[in-house]
Coordinates of C-alpha atoms (C1' of nucleotides) in Angstrom, one line a residue:
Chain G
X1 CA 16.7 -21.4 2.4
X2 CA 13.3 -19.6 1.4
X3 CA 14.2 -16.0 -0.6
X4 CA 13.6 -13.3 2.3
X5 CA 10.6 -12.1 2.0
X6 CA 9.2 -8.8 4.1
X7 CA 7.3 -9.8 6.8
X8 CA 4.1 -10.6 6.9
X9 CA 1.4 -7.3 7.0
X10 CA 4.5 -5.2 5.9
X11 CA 5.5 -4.1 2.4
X12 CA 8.0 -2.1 0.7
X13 CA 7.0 1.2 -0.9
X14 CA 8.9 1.9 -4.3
X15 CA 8.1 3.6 -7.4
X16 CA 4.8 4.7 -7.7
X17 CA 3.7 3.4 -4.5
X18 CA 6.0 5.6 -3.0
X19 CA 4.8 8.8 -5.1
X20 CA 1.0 8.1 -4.2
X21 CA 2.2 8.0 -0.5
X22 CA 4.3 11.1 0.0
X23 CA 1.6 12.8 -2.3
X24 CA -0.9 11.9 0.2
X25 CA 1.2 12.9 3.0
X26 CA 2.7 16.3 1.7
X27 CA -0.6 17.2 0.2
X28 CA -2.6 16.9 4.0
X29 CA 0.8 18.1 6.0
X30 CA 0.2 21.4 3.5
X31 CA -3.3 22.0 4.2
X32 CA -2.7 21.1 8.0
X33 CA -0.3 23.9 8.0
X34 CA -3.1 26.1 6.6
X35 CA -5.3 25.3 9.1
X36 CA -2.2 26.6 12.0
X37 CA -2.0 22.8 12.8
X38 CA 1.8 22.2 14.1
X39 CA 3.3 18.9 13.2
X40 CA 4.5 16.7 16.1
X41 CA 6.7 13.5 15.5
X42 CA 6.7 11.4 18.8
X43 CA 7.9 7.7 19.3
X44 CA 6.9 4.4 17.7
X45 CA 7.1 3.0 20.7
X46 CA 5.9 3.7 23.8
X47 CA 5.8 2.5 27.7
X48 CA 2.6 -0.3 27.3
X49 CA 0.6 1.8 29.9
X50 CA 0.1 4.7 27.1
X51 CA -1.8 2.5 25.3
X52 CA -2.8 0.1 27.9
X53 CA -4.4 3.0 30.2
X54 CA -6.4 4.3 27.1
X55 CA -7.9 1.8 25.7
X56 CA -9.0 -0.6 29.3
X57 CA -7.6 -3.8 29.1
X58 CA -10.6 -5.7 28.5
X59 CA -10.9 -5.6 24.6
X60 CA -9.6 -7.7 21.7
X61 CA -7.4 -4.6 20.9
X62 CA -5.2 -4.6 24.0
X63 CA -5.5 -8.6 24.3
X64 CA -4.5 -9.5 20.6
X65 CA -3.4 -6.8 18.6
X66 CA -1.0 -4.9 20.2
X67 CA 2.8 -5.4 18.9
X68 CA 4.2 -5.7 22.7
X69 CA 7.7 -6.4 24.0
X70 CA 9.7 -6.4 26.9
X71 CA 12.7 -4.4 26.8
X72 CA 16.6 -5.8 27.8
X73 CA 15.8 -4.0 31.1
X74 CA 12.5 -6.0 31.1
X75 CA 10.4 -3.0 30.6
X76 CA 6.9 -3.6 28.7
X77 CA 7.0 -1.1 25.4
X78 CA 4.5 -1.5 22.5
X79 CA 4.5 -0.4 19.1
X80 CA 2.2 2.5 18.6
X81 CA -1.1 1.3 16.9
X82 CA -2.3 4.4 16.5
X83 CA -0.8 8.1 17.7
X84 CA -3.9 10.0 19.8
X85 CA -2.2 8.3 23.3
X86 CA 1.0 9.0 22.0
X87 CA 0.5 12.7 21.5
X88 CA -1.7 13.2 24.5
X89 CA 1.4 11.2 26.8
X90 CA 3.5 14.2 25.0
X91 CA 1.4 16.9 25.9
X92 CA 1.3 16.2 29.2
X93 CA 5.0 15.1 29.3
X94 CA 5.9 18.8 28.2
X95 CA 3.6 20.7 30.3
X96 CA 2.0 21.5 27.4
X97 CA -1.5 21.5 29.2
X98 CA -0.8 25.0 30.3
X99 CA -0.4 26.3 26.4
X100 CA -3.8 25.3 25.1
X101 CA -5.4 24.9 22.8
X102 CA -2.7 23.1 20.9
X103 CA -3.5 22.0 17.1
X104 CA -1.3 19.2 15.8
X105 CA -0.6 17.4 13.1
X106 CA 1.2 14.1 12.9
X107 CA 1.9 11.3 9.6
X108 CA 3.5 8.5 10.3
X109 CA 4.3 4.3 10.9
X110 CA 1.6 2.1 13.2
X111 CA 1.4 -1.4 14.0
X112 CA -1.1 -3.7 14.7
X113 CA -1.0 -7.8 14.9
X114 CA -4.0 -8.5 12.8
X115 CA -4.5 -10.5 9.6
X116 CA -3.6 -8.5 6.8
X117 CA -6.5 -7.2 3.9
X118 CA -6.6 -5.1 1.5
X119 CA -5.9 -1.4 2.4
X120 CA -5.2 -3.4 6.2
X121 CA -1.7 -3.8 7.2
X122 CA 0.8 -4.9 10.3
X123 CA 2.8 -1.8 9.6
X124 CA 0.9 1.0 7.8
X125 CA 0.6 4.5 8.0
X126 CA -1.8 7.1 9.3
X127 CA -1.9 11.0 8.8
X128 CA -4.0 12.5 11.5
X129 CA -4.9 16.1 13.4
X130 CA -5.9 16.9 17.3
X131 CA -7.3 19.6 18.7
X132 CA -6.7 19.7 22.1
X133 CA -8.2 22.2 24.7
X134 CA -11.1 23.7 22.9
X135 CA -14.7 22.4 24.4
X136 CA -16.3 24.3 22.1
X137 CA -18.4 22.8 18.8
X138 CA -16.4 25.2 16.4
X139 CA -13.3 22.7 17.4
X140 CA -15.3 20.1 16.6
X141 CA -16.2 21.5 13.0
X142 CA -12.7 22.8 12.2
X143 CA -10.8 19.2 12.7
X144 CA -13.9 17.7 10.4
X145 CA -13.2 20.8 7.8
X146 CA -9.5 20.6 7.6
X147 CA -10.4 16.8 7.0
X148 CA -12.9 17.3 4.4
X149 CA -10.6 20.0 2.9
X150 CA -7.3 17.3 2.4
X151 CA -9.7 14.5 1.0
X152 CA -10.7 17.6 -1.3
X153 CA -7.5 18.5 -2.1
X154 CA -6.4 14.6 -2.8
X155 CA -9.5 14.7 -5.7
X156 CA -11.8 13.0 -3.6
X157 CA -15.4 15.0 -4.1
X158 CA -19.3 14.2 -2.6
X159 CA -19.4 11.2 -5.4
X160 CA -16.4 9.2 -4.2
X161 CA -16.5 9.9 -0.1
X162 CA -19.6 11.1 2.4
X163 CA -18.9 12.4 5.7
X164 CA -21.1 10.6 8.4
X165 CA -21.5 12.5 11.3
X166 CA -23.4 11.2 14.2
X167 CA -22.9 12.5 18.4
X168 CA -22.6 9.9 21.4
X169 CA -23.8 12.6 23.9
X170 CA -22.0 13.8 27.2
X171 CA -21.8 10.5 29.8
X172 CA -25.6 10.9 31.0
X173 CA -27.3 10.5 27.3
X174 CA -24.8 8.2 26.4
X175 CA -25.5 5.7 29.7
X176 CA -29.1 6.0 29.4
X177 CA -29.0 5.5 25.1
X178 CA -26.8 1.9 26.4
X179 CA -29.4 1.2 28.7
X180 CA -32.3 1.4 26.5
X181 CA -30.2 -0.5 23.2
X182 CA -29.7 -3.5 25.4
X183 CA -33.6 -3.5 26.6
X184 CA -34.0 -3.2 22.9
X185 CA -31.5 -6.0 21.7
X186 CA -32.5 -8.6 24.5
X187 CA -36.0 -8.4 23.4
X188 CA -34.7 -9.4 19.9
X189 CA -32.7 -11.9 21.3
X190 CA -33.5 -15.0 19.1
X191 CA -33.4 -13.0 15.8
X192 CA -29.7 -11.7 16.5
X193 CA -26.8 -13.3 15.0
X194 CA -24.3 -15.4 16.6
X195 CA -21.8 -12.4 17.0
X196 CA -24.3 -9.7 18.1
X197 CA -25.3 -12.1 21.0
X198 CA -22.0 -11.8 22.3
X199 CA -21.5 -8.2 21.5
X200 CA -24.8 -7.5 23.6
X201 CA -22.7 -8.4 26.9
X202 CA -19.6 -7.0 25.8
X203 CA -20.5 -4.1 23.7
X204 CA -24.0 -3.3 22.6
X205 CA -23.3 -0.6 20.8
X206 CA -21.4 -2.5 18.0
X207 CA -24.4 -4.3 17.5
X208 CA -25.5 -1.0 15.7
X209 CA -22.8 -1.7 12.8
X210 CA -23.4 -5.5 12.3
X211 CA -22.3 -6.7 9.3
X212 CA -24.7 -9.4 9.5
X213 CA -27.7 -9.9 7.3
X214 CA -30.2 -11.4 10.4
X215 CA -29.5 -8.3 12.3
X216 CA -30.3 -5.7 9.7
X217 CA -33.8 -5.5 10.9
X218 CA -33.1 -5.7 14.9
X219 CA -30.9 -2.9 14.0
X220 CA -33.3 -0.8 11.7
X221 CA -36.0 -1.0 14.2
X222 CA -33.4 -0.4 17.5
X223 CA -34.2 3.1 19.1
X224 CA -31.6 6.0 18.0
X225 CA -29.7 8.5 20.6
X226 CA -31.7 11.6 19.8
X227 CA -34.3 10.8 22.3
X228 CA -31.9 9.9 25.0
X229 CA -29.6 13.5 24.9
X230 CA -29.5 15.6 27.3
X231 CA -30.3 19.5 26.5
X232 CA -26.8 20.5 26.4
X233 CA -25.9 17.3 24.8
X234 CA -28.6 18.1 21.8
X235 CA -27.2 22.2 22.4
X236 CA -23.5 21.0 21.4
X237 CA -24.4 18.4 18.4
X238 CA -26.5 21.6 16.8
X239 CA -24.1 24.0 17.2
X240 CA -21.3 21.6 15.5
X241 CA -23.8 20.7 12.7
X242 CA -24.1 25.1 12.3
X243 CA -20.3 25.4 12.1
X244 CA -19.7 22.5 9.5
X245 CA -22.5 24.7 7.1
X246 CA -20.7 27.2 7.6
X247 CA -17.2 25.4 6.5
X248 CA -19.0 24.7 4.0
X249 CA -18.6 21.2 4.7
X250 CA -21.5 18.6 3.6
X251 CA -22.4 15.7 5.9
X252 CA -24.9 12.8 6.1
X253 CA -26.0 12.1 9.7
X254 CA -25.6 8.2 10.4
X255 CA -27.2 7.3 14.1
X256 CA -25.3 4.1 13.8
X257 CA -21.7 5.2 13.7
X258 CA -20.6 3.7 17.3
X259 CA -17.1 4.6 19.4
X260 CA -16.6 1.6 21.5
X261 CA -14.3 3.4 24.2
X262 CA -15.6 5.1 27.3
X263 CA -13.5 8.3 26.7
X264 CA -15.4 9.4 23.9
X265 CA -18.4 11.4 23.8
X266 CA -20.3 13.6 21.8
X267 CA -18.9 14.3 18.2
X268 CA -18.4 10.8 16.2
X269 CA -17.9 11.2 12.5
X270 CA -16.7 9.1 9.3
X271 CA -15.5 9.7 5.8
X272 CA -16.5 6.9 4.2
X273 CA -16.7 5.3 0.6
X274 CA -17.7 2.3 -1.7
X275 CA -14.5 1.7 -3.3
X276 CA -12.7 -0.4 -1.1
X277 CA -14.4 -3.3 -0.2
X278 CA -15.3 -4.0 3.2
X279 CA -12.6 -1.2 4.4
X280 CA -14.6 1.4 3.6
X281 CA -13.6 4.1 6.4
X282 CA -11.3 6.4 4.6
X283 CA -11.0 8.7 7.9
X284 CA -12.7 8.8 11.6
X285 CA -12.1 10.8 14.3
X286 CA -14.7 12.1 17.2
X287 CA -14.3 14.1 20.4
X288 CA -12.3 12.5 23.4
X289 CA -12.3 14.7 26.5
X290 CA -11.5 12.0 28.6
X291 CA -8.1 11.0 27.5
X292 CA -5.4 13.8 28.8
X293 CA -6.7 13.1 32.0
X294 CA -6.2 9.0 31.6
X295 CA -2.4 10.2 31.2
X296 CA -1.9 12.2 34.1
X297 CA -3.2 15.5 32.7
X298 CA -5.9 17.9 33.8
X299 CA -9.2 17.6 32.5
X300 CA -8.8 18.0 28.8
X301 CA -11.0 18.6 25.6
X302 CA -10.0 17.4 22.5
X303 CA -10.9 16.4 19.0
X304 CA -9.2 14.8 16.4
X305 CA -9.3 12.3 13.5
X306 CA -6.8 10.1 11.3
X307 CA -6.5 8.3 8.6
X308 CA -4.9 5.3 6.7
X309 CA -2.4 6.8 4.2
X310 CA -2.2 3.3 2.1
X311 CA -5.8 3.6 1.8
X312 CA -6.0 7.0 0.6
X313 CA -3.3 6.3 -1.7
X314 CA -4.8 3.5 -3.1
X315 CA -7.9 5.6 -4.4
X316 CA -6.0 8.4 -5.7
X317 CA -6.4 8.3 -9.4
X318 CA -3.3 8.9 -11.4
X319 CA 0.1 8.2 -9.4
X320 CA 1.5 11.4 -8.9
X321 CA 4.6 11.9 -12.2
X322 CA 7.9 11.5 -11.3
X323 CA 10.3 13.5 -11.5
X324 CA 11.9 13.9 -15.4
X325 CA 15.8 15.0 -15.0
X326 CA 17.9 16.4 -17.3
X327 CA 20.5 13.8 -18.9
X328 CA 23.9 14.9 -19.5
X329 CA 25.6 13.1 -22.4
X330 CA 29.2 13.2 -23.1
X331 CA 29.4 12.9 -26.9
X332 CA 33.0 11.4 -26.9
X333 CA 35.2 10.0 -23.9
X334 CA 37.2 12.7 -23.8
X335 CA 34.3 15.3 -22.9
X336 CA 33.6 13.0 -19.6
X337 CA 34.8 15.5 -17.5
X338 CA 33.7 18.3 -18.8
X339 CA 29.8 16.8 -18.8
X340 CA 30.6 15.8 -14.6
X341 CA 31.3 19.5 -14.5
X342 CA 27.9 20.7 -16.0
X343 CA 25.4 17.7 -14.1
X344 CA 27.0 19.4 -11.2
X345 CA 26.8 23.0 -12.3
X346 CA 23.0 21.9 -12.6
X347 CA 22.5 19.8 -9.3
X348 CA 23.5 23.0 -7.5
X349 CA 20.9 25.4 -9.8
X350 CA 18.8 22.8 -8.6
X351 CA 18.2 21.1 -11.4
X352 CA 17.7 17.3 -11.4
X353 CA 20.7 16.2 -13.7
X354 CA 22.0 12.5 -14.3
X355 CA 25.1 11.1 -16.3
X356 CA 24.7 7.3 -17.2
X357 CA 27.8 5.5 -16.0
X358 CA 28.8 4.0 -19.0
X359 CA 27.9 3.4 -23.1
X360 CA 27.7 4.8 -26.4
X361 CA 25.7 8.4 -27.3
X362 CA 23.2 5.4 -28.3
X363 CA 22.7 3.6 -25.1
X364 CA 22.8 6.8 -22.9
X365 CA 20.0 8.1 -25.3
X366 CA 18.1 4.8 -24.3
X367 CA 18.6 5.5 -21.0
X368 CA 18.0 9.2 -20.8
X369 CA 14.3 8.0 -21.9
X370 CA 13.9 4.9 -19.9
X371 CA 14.8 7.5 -16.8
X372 CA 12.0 9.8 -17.9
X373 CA 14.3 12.6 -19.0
X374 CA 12.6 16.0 -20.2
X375 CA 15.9 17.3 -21.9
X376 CA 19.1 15.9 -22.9
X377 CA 22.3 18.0 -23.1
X378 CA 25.3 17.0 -25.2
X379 CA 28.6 18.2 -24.3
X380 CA 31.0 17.8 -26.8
X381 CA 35.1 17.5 -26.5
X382 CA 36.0 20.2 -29.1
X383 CA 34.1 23.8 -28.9
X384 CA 34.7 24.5 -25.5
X385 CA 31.8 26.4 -23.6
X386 CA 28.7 25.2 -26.7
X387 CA 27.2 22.3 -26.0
X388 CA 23.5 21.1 -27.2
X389 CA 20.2 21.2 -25.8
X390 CA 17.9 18.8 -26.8
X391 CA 14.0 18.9 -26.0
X392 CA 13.2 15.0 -25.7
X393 CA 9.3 15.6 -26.0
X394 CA 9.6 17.6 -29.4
X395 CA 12.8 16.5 -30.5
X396 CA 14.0 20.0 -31.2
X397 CA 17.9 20.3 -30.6
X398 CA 19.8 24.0 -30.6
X399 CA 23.7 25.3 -30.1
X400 CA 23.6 27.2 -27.0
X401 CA 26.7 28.7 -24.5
X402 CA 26.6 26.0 -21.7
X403 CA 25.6 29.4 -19.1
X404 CA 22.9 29.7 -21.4
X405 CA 21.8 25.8 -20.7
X406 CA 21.8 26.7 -17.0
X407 CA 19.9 29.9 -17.1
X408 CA 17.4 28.2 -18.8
X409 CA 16.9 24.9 -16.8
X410 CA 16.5 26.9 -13.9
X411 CA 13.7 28.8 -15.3
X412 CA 12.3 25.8 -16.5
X413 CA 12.6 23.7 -13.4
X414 CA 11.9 26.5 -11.1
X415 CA 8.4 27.2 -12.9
X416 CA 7.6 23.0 -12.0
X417 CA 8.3 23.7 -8.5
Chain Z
rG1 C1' -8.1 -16.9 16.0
rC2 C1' -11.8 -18.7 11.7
rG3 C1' -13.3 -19.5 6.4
rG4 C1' -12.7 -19.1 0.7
rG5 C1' -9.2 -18.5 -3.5
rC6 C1' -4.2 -18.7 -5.5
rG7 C1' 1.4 -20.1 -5.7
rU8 C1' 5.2 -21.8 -13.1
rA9 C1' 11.2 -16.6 -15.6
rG10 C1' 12.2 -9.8 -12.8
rC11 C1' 6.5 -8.8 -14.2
rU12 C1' 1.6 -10.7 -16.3
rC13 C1' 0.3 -15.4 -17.4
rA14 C1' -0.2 -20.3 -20.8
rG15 C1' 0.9 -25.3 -19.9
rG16 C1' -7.1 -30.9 -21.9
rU17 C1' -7.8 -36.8 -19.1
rG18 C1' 0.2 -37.6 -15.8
rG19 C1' 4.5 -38.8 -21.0
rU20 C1' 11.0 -36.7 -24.2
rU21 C1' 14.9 -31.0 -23.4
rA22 C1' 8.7 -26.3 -19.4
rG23 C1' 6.5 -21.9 -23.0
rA24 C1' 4.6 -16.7 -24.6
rG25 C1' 4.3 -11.5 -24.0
rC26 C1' 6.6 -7.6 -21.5
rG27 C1' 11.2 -6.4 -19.3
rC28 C1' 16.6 -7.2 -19.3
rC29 C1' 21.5 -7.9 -22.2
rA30 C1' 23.8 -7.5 -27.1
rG31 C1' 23.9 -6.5 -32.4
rG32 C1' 21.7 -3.9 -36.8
rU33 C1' 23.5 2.1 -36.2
rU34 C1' 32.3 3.2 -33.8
rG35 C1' 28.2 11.2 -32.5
rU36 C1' 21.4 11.4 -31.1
rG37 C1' 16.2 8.2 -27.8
rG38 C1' 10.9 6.6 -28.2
rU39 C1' 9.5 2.7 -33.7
rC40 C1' 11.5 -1.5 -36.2
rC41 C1' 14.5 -6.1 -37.1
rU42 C1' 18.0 -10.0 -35.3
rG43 C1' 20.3 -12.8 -31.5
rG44 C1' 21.0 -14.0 -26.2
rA45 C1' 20.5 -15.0 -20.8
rU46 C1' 17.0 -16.2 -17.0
rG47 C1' 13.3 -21.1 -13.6
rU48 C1' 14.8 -25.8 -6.8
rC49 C1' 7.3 -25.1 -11.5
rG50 C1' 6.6 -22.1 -3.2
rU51 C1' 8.7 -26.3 0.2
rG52 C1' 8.7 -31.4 2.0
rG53 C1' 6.8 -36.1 1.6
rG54 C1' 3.6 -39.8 -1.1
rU55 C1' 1.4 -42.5 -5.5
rU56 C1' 3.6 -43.9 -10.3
rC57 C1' 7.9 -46.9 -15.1
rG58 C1' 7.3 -41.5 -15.3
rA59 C1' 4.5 -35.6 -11.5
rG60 C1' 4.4 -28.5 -13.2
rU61 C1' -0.1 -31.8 -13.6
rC62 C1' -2.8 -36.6 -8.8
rC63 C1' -2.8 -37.2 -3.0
rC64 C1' -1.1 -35.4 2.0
rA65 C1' 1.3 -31.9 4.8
rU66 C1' 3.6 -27.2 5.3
rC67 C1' 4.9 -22.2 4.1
rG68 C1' 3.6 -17.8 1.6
rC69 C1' 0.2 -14.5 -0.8
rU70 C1' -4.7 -12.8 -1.3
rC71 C1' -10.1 -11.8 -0.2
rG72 C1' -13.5 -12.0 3.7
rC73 C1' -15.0 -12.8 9.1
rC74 C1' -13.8 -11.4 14.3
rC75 C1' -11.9 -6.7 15.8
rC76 C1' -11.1 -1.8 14.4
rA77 C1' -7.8 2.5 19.1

RNA sequence: GCGGGCGUAGCUCAGGUGGUUAGAGCGCCAGGUUGUGGUCCUGGAUGUCGUGGGUUCGAGUCCCAUCGCUCGCCCCA
């Protein structure tokens, strides 16, 4: 029998892996918070139709990479592949649409089928923030700045990431900018690559971020959406570009950042950077007024982004530190007890405290320093109530009243907090 | 779904053209030191060489298949 081996496109998270991610996650649920964005948790799964109804059922997505089952009562669920639909089912499913706006935060588990690549996975994670029931282009810039702030916060500055902003228009610019690609693309027909031929039927506007060599100059010379938006299209894309300067946000416009589902429209933006290989889109989000409707809501604005957790882990610099405990060590056998008693006493000053199981003062010493201790405290058998306190990092080792210990790894560990 | 690369100890990896009992470093266990760590010294354990088949007197090494990992393509909600 083959060792068991996680499946594949999932991992397990331990040690640092698992400090980068909660970093990344506590960092952005912080600054969310800041921000007055309210953290939802909804399910991983979800009837097929939430994501079935938002996403049409014509693309790859719905046909190949949704995790989909049916139920014991034969009931079609999916695994969530990503939690917009999910949170825009639960606003509606609360009745929330009469409470807006509503700004939420969310960090979790998604799934999708696809072959896993680096920073790409079966099961990963995604943080993310909606805004939902503000039309106005200040929404718009708020989402991007709380973005912008949390990559700020995670050490990320203008050298490492850009924020590509581009706008899709309202319906009208954006039909008419479709029309005049494809007149654009089927005049360049022969020069197109394999793929863009085929994208030029099924979605012409992916042609605009072609990987592909032979279309870079069918794609450099294709006509942009500027000249194509309406006035109040134009109106809305200016005033969001006025609110991110004064967020204080910087941003690159990219005409070529695409949305390939009908329910988006104007705002269309990207954080992107150089360090990952061909994954380079560290977080994207846009404007999507048509979704709450698609699940049975009223007519609802919204704006929102997320982002891949294991990728934003994976270009944090240093791993966040663990935590360094304080180890108790009974000196003799006899003072066992006594040294349960005072990793207690500490646990509940909330001091991390741990007693090795077993060994001489010697091995416990190893171990208090393979574990990463800051301090060791010896508790002897004889001298009831003086025990000593050992700084591991200088070495320096005092007598002290064992209440005197406690005061003083309270303070200490209190000032880390 | 398609293409490239890689599978040897817990980890990182060595093992020209096939040849006796498969190695190193790190880590782990123990001793040097029965009441004080990081350094040092000594000793020890650990492998279905991914799996199955084939060629051969003989396969970690060559061939085929298969599984897994990985990088990229498609796609990206």
């Amino acid at each position: 029998m083959t060792p068991l081996q996680p499946a594949r496109g999932t991992h397990d998270l331990i040690g640092e892996e698992f400090r980068r991610h909660r970093h990344v996650v506590d960092a952005s649920r912080r600054i969310a918070a800041t921000y007055g964005f309210v953290e939802w948790a909804t399910p991983v799964f979800e009837d097929t139709r939430v994501f079935s109804r938002s996403l049409g059922d014509t693309s790859d997505v719905v046909t190949k990479e949704m995790y989909t089952f049916a139920d014991r009562g034969g009931e079609s669920v999916t695994l969530r592949p990503e939690n917009t639909a999910g949170i825009c089912r639960a606003l509606v499913s609360n009745g929330l649409t009469q409470t807006l706006p509503q700004k939420v935060f969310y960090a979790g588990p998604m799934f999708r089928y696809e072959r896993p690549q680096k920073g790409r996975y079966r099961q990963f994670h995604q943080i993310g923030a909606e805004l939902i029931g503000a039309a106005e282009p200040l929404a718009d810039a708020e989402v991007i700045a709380l973005g912008w702030h949390i990559l700020r916060a995670l050490g990320f500055d203008t050298d490492d990431v850009v924020l590509e902003l581009n706008t899709l228009g309202d319906r009208e610019s954006r039909d008419a900018y479709r029309a005049a690609l494809v007149d654009h693309f089927a005049a360049h027909r022969d020069a197109l690559s394999e793929d863009s031929v085929a994208r030029l039927e099924r979605n012409p506007l992916r042609i605009l971020d072609s990987k592909e060599a032979r279309d870079a100059p069918a794609v450099a010379a294709a006509p942009t959406i500027g000249a194509h938006l309406t006035e109040a299209a134009r109106a809305f894309y200016d005033g969001v570009k006025a609110h991110l300067a004064h967020f204080g946000v910087p941003f690159r416009e990219n005409p070529r950042i695409v949305r390939g589902l009908d329910y988006y429209s104007h705002t269309a933006f990207e954080f992107v950077t150089t360090a990952l290989g061909a994954q380079g889109t560290v977080m994207a989000g846009g404007r999507y007024d048509g979704l709450v409707e698609e699940m049975g809501g009223p007519p609802t604005p919204a704006v929102g982004w997320a982002a891949g957790v294991e990728r934003l882990a994976m270009l944090l610099g240093a791993a966040p530190a663990s935590v360094r405990p304080v180890a108790v060590l009974p000196v003799s056998e006899a003072a066992e007890a006594d040294a349960i008693r005072l990793t207690q006493q500490l646990r509940q000053h909330d001091v991390p405290a741990e007693m090795a199981y077993r060994g001489n003062l010697r091995r416990r010493m190893e171990r208090a320093n393979r574990i990463g201790a800051r301090f060791a405290v010896f508790v002897p058998a004889e001298a009831a109530g003086i025990v000593q306190l050992k700084d591991l990092d200088s070495g320096a080792q005092h007598d002290l009243p064992r209440d005197e210990v406690l005061a003083r790894m309270r303070h200490e560990y209190r000032r880390e907090a």
